[in-house]
mmCIF file of C-alpha atoms in Angstrom:
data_model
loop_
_atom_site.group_PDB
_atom_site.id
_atom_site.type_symbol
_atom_site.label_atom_id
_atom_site.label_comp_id
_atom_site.label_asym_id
_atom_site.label_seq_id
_atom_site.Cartn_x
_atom_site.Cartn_y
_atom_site.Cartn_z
ATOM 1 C CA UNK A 24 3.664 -31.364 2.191
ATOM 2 C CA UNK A 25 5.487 -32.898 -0.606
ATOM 3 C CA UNK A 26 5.054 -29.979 -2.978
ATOM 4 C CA UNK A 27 5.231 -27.095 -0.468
ATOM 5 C CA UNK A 28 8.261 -25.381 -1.376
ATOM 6 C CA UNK A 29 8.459 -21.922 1.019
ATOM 7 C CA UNK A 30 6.469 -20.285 4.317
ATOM 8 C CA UNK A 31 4.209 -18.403 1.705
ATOM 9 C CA UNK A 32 3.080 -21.576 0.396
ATOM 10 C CA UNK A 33 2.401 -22.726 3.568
ATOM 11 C CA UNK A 34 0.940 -19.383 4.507
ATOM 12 C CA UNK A 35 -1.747 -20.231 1.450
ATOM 13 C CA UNK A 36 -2.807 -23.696 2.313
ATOM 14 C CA UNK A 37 -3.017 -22.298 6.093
ATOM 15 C CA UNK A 38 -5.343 -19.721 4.502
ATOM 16 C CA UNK A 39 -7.623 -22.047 2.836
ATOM 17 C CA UNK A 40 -7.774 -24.690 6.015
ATOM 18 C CA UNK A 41 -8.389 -22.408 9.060
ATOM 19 C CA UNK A 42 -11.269 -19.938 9.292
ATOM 20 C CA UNK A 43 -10.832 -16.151 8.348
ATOM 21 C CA UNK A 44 -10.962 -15.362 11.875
ATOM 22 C CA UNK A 45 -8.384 -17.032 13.036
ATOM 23 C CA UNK A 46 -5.818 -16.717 9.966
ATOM 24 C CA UNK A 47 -6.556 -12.795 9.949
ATOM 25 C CA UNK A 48 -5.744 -13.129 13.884
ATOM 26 C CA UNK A 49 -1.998 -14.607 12.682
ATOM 27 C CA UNK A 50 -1.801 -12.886 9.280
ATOM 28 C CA UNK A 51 -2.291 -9.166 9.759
ATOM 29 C CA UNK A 52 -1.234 -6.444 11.986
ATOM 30 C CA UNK A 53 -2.207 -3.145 13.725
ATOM 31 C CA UNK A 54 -3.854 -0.017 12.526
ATOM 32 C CA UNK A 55 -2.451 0.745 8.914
ATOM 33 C CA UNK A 56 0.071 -2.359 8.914
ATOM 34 C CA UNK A 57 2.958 0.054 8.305
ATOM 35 C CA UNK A 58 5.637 -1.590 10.107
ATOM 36 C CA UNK A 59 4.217 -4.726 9.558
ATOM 37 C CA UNK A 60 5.262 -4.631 6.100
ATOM 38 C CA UNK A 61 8.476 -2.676 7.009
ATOM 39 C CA UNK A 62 9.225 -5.773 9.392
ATOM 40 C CA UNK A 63 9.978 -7.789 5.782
ATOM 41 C CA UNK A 64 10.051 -4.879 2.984
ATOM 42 C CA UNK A 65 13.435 -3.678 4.535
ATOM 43 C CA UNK A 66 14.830 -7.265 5.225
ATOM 44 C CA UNK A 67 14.274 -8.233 1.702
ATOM 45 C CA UNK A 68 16.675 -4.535 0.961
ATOM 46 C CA UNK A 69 19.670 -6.567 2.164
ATOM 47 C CA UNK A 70 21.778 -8.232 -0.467
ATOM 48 C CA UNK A 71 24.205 -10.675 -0.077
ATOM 49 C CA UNK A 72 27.936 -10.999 -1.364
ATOM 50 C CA UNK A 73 28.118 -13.969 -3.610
ATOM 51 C CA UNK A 74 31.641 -15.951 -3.210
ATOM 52 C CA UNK A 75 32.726 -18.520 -5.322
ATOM 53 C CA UNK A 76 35.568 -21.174 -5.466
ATOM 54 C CA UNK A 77 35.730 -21.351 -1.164
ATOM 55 C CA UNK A 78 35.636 -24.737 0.283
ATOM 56 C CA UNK A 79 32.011 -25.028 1.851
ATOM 57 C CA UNK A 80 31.581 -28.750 2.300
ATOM 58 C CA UNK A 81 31.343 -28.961 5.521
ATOM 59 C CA UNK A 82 28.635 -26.228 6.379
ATOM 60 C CA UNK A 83 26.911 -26.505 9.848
ATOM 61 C CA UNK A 84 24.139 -24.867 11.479
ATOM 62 C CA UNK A 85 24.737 -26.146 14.889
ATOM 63 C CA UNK A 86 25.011 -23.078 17.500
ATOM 64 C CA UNK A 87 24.413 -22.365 21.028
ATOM 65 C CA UNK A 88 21.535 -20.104 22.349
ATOM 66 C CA UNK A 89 21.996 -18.958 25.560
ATOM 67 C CA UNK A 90 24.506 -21.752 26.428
ATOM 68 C CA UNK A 91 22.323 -24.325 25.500
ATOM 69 C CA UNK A 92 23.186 -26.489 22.045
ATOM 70 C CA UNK A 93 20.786 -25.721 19.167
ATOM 71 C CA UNK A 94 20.726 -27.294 15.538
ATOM 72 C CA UNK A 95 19.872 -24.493 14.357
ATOM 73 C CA UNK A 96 19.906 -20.680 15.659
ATOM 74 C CA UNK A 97 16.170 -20.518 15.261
ATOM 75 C CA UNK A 98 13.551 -20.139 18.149
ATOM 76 C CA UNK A 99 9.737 -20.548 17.798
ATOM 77 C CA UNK A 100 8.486 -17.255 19.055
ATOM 78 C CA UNK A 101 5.276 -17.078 21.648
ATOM 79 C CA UNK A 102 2.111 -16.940 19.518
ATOM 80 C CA UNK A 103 -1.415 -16.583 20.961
ATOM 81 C CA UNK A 104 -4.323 -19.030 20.600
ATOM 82 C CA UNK A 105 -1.668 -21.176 18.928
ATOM 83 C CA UNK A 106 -5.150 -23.966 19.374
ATOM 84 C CA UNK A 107 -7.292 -22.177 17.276
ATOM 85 C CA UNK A 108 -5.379 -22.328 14.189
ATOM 86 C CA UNK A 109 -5.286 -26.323 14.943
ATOM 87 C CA UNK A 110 -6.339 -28.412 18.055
ATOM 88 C CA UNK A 111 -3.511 -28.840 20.720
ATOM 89 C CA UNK A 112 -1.513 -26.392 18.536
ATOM 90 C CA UNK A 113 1.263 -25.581 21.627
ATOM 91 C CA UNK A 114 1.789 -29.459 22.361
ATOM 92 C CA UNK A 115 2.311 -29.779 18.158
ATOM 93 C CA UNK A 116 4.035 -26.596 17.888
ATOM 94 C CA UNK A 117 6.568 -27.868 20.934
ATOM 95 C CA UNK A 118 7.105 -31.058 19.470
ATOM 96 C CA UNK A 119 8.458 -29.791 16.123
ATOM 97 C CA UNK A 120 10.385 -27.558 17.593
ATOM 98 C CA UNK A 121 12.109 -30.140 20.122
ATOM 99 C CA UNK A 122 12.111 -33.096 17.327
ATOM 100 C CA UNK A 123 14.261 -30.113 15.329
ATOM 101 C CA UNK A 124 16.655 -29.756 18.327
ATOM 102 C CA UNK A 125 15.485 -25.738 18.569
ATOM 103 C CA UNK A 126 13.476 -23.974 21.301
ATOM 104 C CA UNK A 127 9.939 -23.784 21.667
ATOM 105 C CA UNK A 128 8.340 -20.649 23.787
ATOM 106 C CA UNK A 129 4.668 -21.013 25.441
ATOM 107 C CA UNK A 130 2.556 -17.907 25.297
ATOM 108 C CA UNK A 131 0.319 -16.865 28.464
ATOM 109 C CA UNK A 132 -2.590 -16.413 26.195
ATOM 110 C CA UNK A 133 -1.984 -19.745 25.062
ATOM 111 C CA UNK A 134 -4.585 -22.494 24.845
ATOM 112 C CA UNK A 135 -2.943 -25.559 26.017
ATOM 113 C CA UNK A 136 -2.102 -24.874 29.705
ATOM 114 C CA UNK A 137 1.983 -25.082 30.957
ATOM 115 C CA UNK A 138 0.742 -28.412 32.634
ATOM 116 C CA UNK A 139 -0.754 -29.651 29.375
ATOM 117 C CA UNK A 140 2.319 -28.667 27.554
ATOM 118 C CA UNK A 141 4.848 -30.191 29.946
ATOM 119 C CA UNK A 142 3.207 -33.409 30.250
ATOM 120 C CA UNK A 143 2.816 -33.858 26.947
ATOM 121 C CA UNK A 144 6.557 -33.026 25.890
ATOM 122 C CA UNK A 145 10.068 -34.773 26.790
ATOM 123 C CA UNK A 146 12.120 -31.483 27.739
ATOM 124 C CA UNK A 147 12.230 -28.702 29.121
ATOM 125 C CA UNK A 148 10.210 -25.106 26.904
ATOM 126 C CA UNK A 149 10.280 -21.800 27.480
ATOM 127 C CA UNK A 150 7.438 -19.799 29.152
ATOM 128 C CA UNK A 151 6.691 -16.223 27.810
ATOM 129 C CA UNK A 152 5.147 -14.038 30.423
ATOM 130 C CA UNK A 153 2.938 -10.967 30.232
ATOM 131 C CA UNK A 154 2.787 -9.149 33.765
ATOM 132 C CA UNK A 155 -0.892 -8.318 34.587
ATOM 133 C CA UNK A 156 -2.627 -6.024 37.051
ATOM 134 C CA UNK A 157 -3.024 -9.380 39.514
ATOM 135 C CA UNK A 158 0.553 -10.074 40.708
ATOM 136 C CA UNK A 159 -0.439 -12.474 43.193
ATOM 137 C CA UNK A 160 -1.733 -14.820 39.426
ATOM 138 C CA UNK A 161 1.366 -13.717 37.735
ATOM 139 C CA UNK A 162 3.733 -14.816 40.912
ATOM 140 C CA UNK A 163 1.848 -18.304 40.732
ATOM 141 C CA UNK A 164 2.389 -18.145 37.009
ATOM 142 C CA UNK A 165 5.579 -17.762 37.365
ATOM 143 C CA UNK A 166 5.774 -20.262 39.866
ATOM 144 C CA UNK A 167 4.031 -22.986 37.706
ATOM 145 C CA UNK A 168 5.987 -22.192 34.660
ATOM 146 C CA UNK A 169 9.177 -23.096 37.655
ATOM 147 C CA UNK A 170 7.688 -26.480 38.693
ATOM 148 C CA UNK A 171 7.163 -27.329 34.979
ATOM 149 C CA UNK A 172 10.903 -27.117 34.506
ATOM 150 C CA UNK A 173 10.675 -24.023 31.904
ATOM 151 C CA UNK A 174 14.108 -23.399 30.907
ATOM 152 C CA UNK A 175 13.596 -19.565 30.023
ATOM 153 C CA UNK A 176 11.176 -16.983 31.275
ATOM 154 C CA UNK A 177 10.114 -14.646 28.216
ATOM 155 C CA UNK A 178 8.948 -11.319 29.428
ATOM 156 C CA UNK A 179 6.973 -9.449 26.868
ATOM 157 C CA UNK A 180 7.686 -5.752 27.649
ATOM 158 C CA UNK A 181 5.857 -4.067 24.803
ATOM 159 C CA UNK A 182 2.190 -4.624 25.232
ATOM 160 C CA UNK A 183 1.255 -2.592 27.997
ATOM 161 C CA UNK A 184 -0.969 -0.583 25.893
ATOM 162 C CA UNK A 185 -2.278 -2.606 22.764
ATOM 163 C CA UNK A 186 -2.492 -1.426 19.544
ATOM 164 C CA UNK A 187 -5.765 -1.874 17.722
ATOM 165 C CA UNK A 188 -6.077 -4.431 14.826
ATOM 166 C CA UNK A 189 -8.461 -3.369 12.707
ATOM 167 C CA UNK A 190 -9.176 -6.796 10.933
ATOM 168 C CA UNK A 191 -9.644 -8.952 14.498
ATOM 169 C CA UNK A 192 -12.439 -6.143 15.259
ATOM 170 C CA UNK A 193 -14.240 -6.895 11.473
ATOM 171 C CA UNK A 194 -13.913 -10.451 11.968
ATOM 172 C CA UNK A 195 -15.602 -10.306 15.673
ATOM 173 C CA UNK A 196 -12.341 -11.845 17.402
ATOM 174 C CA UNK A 197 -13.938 -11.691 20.682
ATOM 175 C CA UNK A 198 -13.798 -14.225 23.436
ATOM 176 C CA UNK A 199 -16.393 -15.636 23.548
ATOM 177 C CA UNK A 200 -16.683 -14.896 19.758
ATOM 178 C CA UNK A 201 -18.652 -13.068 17.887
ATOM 179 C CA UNK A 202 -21.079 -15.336 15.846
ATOM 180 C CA UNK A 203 -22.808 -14.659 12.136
ATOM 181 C CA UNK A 204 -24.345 -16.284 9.287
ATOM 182 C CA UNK A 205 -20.945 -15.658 7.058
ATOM 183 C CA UNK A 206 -18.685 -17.549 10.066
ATOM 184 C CA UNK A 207 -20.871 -20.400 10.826
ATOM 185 C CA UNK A 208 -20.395 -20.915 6.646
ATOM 186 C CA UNK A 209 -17.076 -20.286 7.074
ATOM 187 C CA UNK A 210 -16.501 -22.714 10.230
ATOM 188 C CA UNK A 211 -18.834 -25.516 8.347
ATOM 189 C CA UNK A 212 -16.452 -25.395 5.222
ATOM 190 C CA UNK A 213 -13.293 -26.119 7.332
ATOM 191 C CA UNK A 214 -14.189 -29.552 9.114
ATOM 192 C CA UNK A 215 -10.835 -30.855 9.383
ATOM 193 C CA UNK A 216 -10.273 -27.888 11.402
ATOM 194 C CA UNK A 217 -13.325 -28.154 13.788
ATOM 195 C CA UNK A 218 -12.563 -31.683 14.375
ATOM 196 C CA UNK A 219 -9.378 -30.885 15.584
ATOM 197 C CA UNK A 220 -9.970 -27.660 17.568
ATOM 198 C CA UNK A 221 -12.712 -29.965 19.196
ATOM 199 C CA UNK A 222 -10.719 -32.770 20.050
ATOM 200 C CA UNK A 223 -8.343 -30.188 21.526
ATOM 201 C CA UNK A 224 -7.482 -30.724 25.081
ATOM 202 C CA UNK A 225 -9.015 -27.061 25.561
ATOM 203 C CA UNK A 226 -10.509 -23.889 23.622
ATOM 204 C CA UNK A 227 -9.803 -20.964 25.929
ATOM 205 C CA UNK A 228 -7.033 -19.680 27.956
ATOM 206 C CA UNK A 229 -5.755 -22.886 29.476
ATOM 207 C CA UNK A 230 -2.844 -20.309 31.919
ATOM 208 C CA UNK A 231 -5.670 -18.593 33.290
ATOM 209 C CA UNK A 232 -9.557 -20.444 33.063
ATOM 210 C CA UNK A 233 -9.880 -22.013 36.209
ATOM 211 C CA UNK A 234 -6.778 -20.365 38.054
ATOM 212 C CA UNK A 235 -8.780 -16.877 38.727
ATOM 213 C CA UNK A 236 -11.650 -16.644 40.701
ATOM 214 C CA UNK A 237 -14.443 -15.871 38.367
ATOM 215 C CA UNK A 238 -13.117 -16.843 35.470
ATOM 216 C CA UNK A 239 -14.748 -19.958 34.727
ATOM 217 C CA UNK A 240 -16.844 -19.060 31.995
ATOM 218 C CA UNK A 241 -15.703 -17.157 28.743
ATOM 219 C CA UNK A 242 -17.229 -13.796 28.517
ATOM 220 C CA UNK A 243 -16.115 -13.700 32.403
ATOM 221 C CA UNK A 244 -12.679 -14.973 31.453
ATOM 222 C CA UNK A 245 -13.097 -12.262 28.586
ATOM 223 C CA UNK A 246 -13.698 -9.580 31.116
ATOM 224 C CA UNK A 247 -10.689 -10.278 33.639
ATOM 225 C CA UNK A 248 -8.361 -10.232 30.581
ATOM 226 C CA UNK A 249 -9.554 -7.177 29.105
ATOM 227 C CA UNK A 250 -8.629 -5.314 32.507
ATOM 228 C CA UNK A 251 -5.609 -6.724 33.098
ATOM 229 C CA UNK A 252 -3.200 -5.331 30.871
ATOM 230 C CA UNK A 253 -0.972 -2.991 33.474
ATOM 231 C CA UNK A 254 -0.138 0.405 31.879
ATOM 232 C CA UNK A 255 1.757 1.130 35.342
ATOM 233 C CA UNK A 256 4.324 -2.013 34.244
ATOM 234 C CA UNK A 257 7.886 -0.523 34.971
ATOM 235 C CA UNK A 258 11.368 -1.539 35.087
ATOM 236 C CA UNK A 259 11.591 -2.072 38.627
ATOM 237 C CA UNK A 260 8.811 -4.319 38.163
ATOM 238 C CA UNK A 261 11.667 -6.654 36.759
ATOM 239 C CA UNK A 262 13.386 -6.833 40.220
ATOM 240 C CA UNK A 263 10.594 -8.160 41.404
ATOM 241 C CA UNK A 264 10.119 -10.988 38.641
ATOM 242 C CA UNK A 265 13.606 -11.849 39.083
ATOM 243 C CA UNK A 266 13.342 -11.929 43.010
ATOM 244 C CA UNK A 267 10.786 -15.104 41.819
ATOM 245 C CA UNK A 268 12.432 -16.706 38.922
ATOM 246 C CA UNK A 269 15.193 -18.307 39.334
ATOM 247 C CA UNK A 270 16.499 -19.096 35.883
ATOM 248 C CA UNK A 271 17.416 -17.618 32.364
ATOM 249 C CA UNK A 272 15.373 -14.095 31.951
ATOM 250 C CA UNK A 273 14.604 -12.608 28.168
ATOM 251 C CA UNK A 274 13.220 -9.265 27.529
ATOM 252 C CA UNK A 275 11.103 -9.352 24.495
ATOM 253 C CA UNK A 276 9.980 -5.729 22.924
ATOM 254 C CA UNK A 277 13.634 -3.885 22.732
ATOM 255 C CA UNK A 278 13.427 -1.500 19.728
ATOM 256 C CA UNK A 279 15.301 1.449 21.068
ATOM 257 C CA UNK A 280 18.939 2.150 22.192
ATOM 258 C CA UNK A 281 18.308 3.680 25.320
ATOM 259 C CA UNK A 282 15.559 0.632 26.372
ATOM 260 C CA UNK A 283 18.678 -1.693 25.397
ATOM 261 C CA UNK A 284 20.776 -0.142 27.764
ATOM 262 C CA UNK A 285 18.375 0.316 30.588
ATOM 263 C CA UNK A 286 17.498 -4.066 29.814
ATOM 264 C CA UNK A 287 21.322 -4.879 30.071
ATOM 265 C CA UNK A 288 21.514 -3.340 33.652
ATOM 266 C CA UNK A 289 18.191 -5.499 34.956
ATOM 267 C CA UNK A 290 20.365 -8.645 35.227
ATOM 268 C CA UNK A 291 18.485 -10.220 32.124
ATOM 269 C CA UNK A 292 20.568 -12.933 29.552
ATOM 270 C CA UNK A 293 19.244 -11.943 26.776
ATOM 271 C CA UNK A 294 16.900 -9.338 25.106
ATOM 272 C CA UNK A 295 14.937 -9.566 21.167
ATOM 273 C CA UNK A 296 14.883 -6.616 19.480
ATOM 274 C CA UNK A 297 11.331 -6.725 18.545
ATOM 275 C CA UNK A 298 8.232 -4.735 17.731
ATOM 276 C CA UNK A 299 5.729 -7.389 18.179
ATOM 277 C CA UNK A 300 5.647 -7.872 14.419
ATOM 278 C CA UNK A 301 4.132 -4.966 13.410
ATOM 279 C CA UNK A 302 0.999 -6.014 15.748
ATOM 280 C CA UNK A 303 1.846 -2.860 18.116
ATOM 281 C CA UNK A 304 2.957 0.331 17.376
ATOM 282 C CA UNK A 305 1.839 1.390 13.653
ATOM 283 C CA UNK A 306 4.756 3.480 12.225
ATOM 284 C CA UNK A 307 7.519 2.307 14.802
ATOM 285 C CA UNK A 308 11.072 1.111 12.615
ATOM 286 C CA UNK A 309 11.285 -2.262 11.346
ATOM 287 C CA UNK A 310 13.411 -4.089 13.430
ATOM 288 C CA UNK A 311 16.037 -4.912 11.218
ATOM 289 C CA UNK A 312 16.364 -1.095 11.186
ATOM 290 C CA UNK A 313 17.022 -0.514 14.914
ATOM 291 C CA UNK A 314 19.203 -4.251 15.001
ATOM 292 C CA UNK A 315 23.034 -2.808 13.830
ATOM 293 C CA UNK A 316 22.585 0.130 16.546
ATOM 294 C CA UNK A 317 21.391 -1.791 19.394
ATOM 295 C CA UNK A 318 24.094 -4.445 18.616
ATOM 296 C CA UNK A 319 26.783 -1.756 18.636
ATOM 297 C CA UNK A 320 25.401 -0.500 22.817
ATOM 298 C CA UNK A 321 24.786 -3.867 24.083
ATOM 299 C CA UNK A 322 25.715 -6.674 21.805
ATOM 300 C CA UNK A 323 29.068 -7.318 24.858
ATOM 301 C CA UNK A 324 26.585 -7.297 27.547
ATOM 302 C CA UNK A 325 23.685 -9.690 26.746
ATOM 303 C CA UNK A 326 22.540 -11.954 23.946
ATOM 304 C CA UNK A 327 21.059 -10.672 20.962
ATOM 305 C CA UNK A 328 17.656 -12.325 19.569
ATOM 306 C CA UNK A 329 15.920 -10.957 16.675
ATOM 307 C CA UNK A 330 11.995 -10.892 15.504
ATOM 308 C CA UNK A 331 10.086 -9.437 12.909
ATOM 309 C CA UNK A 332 9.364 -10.434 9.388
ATOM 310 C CA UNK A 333 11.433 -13.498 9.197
ATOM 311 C CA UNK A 334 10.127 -15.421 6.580
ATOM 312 C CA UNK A 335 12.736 -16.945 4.802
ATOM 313 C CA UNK A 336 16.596 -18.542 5.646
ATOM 314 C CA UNK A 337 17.753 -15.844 3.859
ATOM 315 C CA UNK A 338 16.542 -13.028 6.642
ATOM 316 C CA UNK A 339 17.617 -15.731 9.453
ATOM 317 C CA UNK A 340 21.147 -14.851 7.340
ATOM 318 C CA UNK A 341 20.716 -11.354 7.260
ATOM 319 C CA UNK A 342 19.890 -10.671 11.005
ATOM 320 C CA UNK A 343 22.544 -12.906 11.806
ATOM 321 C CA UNK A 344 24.854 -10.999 9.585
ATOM 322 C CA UNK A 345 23.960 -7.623 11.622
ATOM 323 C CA UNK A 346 24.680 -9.068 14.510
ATOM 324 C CA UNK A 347 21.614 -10.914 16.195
ATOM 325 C CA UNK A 348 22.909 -14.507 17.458
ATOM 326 C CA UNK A 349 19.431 -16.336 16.949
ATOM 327 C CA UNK A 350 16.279 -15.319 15.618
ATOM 328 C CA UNK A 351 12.586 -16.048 16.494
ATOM 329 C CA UNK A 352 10.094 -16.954 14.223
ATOM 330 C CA UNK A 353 6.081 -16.327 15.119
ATOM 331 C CA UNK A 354 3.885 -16.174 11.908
ATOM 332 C CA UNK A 355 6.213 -18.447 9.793
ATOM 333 C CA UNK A 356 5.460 -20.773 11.608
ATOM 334 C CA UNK A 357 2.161 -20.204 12.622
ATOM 335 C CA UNK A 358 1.120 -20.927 8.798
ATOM 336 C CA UNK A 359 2.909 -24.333 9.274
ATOM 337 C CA UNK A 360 0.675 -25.149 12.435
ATOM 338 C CA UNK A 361 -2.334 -23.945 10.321
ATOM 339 C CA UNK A 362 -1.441 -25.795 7.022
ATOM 340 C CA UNK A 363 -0.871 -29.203 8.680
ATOM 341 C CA UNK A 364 -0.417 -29.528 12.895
ATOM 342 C CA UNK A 365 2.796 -30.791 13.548
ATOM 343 C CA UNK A 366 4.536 -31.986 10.221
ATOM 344 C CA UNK A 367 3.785 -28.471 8.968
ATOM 345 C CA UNK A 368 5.591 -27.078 11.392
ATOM 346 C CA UNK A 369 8.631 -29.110 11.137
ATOM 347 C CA UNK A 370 8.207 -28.232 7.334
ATOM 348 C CA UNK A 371 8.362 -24.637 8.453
ATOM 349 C CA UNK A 372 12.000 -25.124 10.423
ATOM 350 C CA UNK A 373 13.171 -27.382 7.803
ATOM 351 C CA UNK A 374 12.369 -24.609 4.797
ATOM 352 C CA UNK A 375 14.086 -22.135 6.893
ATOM 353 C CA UNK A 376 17.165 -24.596 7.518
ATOM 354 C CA UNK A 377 17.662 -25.721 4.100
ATOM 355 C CA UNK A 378 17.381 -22.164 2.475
ATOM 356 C CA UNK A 379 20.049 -20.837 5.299
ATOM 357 C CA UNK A 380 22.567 -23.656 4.710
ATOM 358 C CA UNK A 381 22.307 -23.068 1.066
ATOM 359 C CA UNK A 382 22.772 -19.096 1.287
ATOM 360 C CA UNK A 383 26.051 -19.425 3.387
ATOM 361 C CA UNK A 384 27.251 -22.387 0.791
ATOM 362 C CA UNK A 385 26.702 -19.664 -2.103
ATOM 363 C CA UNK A 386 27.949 -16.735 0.276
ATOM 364 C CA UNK A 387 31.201 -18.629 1.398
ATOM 365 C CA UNK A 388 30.858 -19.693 4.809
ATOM 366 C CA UNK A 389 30.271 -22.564 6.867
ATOM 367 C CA UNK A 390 29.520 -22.097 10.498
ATOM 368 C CA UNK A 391 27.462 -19.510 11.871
ATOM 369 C CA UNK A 392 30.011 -18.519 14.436
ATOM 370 C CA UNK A 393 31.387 -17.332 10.708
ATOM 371 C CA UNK A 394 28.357 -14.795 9.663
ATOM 372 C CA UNK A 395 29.040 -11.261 10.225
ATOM 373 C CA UNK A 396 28.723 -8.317 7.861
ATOM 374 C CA UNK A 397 31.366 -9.708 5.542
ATOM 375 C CA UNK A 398 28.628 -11.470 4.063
ATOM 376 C CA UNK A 399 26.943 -8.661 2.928
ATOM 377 C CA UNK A 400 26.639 -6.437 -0.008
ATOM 378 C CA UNK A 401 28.027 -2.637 0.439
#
């Protein structure tokens, strides 16, 4: 890692180590990748005010998220089949993330189970939930995610329909997958990666194989999960998840005013103005677009988290600046799990931290508390 200098370097040796399959999975986005691109195209717009001659010795990125003390205001975002782009990639992925002093969030489509997860770490991770057709799984979902000491419950609210991903589809991303002559070459030219993914603790669902009748073996598994995404999923459907969990709620998928305002009446701490980075709806705003608005309706009411395109300190700066109050990261450091298990993803937080300190140093400032749209370029 000596010589690995940004995420898109990391991004690179992630796309050389892990089969197509799997990187595509991380890398791309749906239909014509639109607002994918948009999610980092219209970050990359913002310019900064350089300041000079202002006292910035004593620069900090210490910061609270959601009461809690944070190093840095930096969350690792909930990433599916984080243990296919390297064995036990959740347990790794939670590690960095809790050796960095930042929090880590569990997928439900994750491949390391809560249980694994939790008895494998030293503190308490958040738990991102999708709601499915089968409420009586999700209640005990919810309910294992509570006796595992989660800290935060994560409700994704923007996948009730999925958007189609055109390269997952080429690439045969099916569970169980697709097999040709091209990926078997593919998987036997990666055997650092097989090794691990087969000394992995698991290589399918760990939240749900074994927990639903019928579900034991993977095209069955395959089946069940295909039919449970809930298109009736409302927002009196929170009540209900709240009337279970007892702690710190998060609405993930905000990308309109009006769904900002209807979030900060549910009762939830927090939303993230999201569009599942650009994995959703093709041709929906970038979410740096919608941020300054939805800060303006809600930003008194709730915390403000931000996702989508993050790549660099720099856009960490710039949401910031617009008025998020943390920011989550999914690809970024997905590459780092991909390019090296656990050290790259600590080398993924620790790009993002050093290129952050050093933009406020050069743009005048030295807490976060102190980032606001001063900062900025008119």
């Amino acid at each position: 890692m000596k010589h690995i200098t940004c995420i898109e370097d990391l991004r690179q040796l992630h796309k050389r180590r892990v089969p197509k399959a799997f990187f595509d999975y991380a890398d791309r986005g749906s239909y014509t990748e639109d607002t994918l691109r948009a999610n980092s195209e219209d970050l990359q717009q913002i310019k900064f005010r350089q300041r000079i001659l202002v006292d910035v010795s004593k620069r900090t990125l210490a910061t609270t998220i959601l009461g809690e003390p944070a190093a840095m205001p930096l969350i690792l975002a909930p990433v599916g089949l984080l243990g296919m782009q390297h064995g036990d990639g959740e347990i790794y992925a939670c590690r960095a993330a809790q050796a960095a002093g930042i929090p880590f969030t569990q997928s439900t489509m994750s491949i390391c189970s809560i249980e694994d997860i939790a008895a494998a770490v030293d503190k308490p991770f958040w738990f991102q939930l999708y709601v499915m057709k089968d409420r009586g799984f999700i209640k005990s979902l919810i309910e294992r995610a509570i006796a595992a000491k989660c800290s935060a419950l994560v409700l994704t609210v923007d996948l009730q329909v999925i958007g189609q991903r055109h390269q997952d589809i080429k690439n045969g991303m099916t569970v169980p997958p697709e097999w040709s002559l091209s990926k078997l070459i593919d998987f036997a030219t990666k055997p650092a990666w097989v090794s691990g993914v087969l000394q992995g603790k698991r290589r399918t669902f760990g939240n749900i194989a074994g927990h639903v009748k019928g579900t034991e073996d993977l095209t069955k598994l395959s089946e069940w999960t295909a039919s449970q995404f809930d298109t009736s999923l409302n927002w009196k459907d929170i009540d209900w998840i709240r009337s279970i969990w007892p702690g710190k709620l998060i609405l993930k998928g905000i990308l309109d005013v009006e769904d900002a305002e209807l979030a900060a009446k549910t009762g939830a701490q927090a939303i993230v103005v999201s569009n599942h980075g650009g994995r959703q709806l093709d041709g929906a705003p970038s979410s740096i677009e919608v941020l300054p608005e939805i800060v303006d309706e809600v930003g008194s009411k709730l915390e403000i988290m931000f996702d989508g395109g993050i790549r660099t300190g720099m856009d960490v700066m710039r949401a910031l600046a617009l008025g998020a109050k943390s920011c989550m990261i999914g690809r970024a450091y997905a590459y780092g799990l991909g390019a090296g298990g656990q050290e790259g993803v600590a080398k993924a937080i620790d790009i993002l931290g050093k290129e952050l300190t050093t933009t406020m140093g050069l743009c005048g400032v030295n807490t976060i508390a102190e980032i606001d749209d001063h900062v900025l370029a008119v």
